[in-house]
Short mmCIF file of C-alpha atoms in Angstrom, two decimals:
data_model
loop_
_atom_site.label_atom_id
_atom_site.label_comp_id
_atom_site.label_asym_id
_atom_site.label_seq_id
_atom_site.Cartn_x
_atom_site.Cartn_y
_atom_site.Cartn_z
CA UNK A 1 -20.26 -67.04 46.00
CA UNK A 2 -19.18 -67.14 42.45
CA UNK A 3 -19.67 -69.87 40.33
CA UNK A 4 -17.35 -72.02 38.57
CA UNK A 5 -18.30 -70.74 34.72
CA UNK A 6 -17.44 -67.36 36.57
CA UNK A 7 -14.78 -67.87 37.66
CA UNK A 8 -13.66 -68.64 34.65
CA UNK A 9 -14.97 -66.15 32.78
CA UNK A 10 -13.24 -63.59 35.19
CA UNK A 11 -9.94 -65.78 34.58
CA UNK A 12 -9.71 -65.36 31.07
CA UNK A 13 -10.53 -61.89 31.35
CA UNK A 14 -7.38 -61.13 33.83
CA UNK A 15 -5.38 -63.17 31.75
CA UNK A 16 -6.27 -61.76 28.37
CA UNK A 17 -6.23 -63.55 25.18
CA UNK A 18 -2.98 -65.34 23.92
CA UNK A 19 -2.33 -63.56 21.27
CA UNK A 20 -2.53 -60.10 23.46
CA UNK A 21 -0.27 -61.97 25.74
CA UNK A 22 2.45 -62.66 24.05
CA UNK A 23 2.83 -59.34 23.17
CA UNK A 24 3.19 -57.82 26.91
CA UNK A 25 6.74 -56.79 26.37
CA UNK A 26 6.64 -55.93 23.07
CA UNK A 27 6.11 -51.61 22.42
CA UNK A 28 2.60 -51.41 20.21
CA UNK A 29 3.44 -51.08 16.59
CA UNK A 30 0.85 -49.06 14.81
CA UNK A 31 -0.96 -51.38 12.07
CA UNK A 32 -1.33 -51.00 8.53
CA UNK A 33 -4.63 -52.54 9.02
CA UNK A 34 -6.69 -52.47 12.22
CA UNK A 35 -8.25 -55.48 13.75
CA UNK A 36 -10.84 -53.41 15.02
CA UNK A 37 -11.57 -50.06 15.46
CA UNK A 38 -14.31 -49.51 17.98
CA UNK A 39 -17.26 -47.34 16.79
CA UNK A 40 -17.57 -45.05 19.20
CA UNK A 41 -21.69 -45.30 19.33
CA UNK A 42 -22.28 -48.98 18.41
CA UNK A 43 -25.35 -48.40 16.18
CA UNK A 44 -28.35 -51.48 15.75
CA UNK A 45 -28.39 -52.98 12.64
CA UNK A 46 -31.31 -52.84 10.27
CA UNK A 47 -30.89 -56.43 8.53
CA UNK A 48 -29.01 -59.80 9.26
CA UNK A 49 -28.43 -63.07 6.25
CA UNK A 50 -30.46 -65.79 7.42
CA UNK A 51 -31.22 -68.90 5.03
CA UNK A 52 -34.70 -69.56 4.12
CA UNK A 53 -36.06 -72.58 3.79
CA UNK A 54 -39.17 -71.81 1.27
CA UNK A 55 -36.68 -69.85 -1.38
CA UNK A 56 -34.15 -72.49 -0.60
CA UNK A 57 -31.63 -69.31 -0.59
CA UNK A 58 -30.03 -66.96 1.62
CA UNK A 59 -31.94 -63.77 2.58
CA UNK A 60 -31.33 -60.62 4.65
CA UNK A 61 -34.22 -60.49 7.11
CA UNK A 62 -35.06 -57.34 9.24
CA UNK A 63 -33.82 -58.11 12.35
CA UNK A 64 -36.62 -56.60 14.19
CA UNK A 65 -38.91 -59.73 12.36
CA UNK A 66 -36.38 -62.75 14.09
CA UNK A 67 -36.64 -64.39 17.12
CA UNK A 68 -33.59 -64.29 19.50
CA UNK A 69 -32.96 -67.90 19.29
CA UNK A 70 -31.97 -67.38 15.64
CA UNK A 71 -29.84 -64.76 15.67
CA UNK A 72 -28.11 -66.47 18.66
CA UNK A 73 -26.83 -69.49 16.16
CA UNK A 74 -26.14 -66.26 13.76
CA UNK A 75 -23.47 -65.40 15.88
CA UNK A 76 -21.63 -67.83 15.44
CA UNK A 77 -17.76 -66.00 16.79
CA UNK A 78 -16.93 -65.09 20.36
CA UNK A 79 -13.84 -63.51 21.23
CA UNK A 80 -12.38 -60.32 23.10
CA UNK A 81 -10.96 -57.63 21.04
CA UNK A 82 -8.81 -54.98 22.46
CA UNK A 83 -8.37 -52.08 20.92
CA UNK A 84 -5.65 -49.03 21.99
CA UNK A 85 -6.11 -45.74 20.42
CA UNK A 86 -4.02 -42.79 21.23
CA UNK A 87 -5.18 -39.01 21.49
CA UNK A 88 -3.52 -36.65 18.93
CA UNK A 89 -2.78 -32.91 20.01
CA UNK A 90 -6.30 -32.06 17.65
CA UNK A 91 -8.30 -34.22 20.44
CA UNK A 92 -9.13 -36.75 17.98
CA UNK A 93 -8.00 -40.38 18.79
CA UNK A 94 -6.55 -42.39 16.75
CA UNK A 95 -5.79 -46.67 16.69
CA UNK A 96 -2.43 -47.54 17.50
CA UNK A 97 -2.66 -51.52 18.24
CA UNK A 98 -4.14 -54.31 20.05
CA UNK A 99 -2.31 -54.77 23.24
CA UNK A 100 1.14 -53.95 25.07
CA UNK A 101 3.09 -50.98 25.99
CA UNK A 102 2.64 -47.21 25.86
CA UNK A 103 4.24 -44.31 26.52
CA UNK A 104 3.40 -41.06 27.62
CA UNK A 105 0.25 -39.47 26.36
CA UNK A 106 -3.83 -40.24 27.02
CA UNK A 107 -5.10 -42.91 25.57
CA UNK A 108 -9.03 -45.13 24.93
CA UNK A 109 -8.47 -48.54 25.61
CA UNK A 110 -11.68 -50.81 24.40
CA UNK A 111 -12.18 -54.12 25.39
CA UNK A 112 -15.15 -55.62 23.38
CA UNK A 113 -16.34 -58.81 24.75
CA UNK A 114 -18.66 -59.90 22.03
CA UNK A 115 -20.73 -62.78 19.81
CA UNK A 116 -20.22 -61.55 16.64
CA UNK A 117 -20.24 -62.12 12.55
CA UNK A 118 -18.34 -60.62 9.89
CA UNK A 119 -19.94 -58.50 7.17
CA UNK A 120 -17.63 -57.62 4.14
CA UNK A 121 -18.76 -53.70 2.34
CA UNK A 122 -17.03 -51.91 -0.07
CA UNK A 123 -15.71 -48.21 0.76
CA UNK A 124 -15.18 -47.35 -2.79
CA UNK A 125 -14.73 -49.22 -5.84
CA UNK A 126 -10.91 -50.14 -4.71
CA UNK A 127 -11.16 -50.46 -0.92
CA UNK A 128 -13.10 -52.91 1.09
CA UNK A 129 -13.68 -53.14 5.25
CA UNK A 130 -15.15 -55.63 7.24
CA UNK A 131 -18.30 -54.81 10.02
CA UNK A 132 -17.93 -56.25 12.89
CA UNK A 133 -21.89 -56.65 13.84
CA UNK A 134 -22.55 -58.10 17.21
CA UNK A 135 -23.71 -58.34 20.78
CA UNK A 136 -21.86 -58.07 24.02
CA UNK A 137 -20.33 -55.48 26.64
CA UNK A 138 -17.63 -53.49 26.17
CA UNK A 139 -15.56 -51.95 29.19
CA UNK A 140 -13.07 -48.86 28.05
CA UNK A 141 -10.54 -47.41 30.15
CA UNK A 142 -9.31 -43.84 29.65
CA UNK A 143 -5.90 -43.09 30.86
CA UNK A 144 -3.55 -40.30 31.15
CA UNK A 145 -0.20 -42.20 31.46
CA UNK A 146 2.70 -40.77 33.22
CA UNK A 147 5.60 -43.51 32.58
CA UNK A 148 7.43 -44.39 29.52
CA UNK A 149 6.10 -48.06 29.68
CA UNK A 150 2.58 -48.38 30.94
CA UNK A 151 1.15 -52.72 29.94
CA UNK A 152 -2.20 -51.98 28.25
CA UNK A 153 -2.92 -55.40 27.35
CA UNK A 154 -5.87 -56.24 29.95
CA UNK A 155 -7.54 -54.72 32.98
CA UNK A 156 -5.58 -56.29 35.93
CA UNK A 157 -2.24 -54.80 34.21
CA UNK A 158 -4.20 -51.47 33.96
CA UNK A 159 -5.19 -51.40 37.40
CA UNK A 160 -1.84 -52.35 38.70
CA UNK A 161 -0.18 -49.46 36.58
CA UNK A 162 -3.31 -46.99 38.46
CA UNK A 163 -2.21 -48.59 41.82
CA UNK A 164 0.91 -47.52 41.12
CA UNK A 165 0.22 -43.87 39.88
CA UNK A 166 1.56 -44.48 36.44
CA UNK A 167 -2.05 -43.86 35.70
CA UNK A 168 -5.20 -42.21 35.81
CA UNK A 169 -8.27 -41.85 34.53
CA UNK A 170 -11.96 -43.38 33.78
CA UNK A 171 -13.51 -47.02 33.59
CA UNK A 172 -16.51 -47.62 31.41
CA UNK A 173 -18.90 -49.84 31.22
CA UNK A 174 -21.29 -50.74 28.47
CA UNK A 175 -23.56 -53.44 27.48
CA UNK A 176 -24.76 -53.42 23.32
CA UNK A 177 -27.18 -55.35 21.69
CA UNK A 178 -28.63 -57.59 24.86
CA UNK A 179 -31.93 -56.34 26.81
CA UNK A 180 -32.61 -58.68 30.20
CA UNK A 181 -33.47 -57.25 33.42
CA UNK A 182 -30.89 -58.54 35.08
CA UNK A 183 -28.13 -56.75 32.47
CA UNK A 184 -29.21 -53.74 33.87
CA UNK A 185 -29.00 -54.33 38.01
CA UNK A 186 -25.30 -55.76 37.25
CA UNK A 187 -23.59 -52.88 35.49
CA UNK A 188 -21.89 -50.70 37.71
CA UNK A 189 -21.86 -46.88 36.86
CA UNK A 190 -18.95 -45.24 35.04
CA UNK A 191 -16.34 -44.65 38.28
CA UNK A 192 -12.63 -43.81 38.35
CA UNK A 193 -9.95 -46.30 37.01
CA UNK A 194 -8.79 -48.17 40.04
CA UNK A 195 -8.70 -51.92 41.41
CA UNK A 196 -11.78 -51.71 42.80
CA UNK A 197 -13.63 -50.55 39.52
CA UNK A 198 -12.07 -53.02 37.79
CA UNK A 199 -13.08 -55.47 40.37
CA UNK A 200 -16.61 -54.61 39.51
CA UNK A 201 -16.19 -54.41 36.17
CA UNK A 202 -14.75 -58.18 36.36
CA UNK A 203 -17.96 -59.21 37.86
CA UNK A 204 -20.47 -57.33 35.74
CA UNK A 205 -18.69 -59.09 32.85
CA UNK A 206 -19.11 -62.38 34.03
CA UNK A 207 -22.65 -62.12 35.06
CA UNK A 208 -23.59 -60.54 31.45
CA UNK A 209 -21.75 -63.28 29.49
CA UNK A 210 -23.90 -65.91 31.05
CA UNK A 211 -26.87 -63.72 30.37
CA UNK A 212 -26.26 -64.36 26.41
CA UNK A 213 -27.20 -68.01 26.32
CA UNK A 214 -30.53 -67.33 28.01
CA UNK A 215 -33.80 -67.86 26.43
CA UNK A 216 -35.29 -64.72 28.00
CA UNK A 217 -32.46 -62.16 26.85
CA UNK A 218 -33.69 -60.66 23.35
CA UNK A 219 -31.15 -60.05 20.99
CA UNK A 220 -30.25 -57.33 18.65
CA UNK A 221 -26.96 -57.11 16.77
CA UNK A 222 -25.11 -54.00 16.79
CA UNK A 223 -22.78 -52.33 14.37
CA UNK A 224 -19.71 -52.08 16.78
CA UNK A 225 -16.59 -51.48 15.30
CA UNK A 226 -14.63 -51.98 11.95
CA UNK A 227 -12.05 -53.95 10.27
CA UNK A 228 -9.22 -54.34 8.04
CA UNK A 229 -8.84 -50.40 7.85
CA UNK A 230 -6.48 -47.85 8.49
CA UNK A 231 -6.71 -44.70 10.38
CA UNK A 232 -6.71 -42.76 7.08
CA UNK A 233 -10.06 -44.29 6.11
CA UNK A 234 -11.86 -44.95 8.90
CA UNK A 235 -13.70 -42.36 9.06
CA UNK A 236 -15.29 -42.57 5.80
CA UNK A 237 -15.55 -46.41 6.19
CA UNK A 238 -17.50 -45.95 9.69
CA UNK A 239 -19.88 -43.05 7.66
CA UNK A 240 -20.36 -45.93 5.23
CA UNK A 241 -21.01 -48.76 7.06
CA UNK A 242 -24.14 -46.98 9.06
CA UNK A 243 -25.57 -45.94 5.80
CA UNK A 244 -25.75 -49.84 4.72
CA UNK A 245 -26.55 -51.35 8.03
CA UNK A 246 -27.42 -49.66 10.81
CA UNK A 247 -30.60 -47.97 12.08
CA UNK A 248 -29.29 -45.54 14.47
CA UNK A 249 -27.24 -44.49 17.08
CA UNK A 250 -28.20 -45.33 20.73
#
């Protein structure tokens, strides 16, 4: 039996957040600036800014040297980002918006579940991005659509649209930044996009968002996507932002 905080969880996560929702019958715009563009590989960070006490400063501290408990009141933002990029005829995909409707063509669709912080670097002397360093799980769908109009703004709508063979493809699950023994028994295995994946992907969720708050999970933020960039430098800006912060990619 489920319990009530899951039940919730799973809740919002059918119902998507309201500012994905009121954009469920609107066709996906492509933005001048992304609100996030997944990375691909999130990457663990090298360094966090803590404030210390004896300097009577901030500081960045090695990550590696803090104790899960403060990194936890580091991460100070939750929220769900989704993220819809389309593949070009080169195979390369690029972000197209952050919810709604799509036409014809294959398509990544990231949903980031995450306790995050902002980190403001520089590209180049002129241009300026945002890392988006966190932990979480992140559950991407990718679909080959088939209608003109397929509602990409959550997983229920997804699964519908795959009931319906408007749809097919793969469901992903991942889990960044969070180690607990009991992350691992709950994530299901990559499986094709249907209810029933979905389903389990639901559950997973709701089991490893509960797992964040827990004394024995240990902590360590990842570099997992990037914003307040376009397409035409996000590339660069990704290349960039692993130099400064993170370790490596896992």
């Amino acid at each position: 039996m489920k319990t009530p905080l899951m039940i919730i969880i799973i809740s919002l996560t059918l119902t998507g957040c309201s500012s994905i929702s009121n954009m469920d019958k609107k066709a996906i715009v492509t933005a001048t600036k992304a609100e996030m563009i997944p990375v691909p590989n999130p990457m663990a960070v090298q360094t966090i800014e803590i404030y210390d006490k004896n300097q009577n400063k901030r500081i960045e501290a090695d990550v590696l040297s803090l104790e899960s408990s403060v990194i936890r009141k580091r991460l100070t933002s939750t929220r769900t980002f989704i993220s819809v990029e389309k593949r070009d005829s080169n195979g390369s995909f690029s972000y197209i918006g952050a919810g709604g409707k799509v036409s014809k063509g294959t398509y990544r669709v990231t949903f980031d579940y995450t306790n995050y912080l902002n980190r403001p670097f520089n590209i180049d002397e002129k241009t300026s991005a945002i890392a988006r360093i966190g932990v979480g799980l992140r559950v991407t769908a990718l679909l080959d659509t088939s209608s003109k109009s397929v509602d990409v703004s959550g997983l229920l709508p997804i699964g519908l649209a795959a009931k319906d063979n408007k749809v097919s493809g793969q469901i992903e699950y991942y889990v960044y930044g969070m180690s607990n023994d009991k992350i691992s028994i709950a994530a299901p295995s990559p499986k094709t996009l249907d209810l029933s994946s979905i389903q389990e992907a639901f559950e997973a969720s709701a089991k490893t968002k509960v797992m964040f708050n827990l004394d024995e999970t240990t902590l360590e933020p990842y570099l997992i996507g990037l914003a307040q960039v376009t397409n035409e430098n996000a590339s660069k800006a990704e290349e960039i932002a692993a130099k400064k912060l993170a370790i490596s990619s896992n």
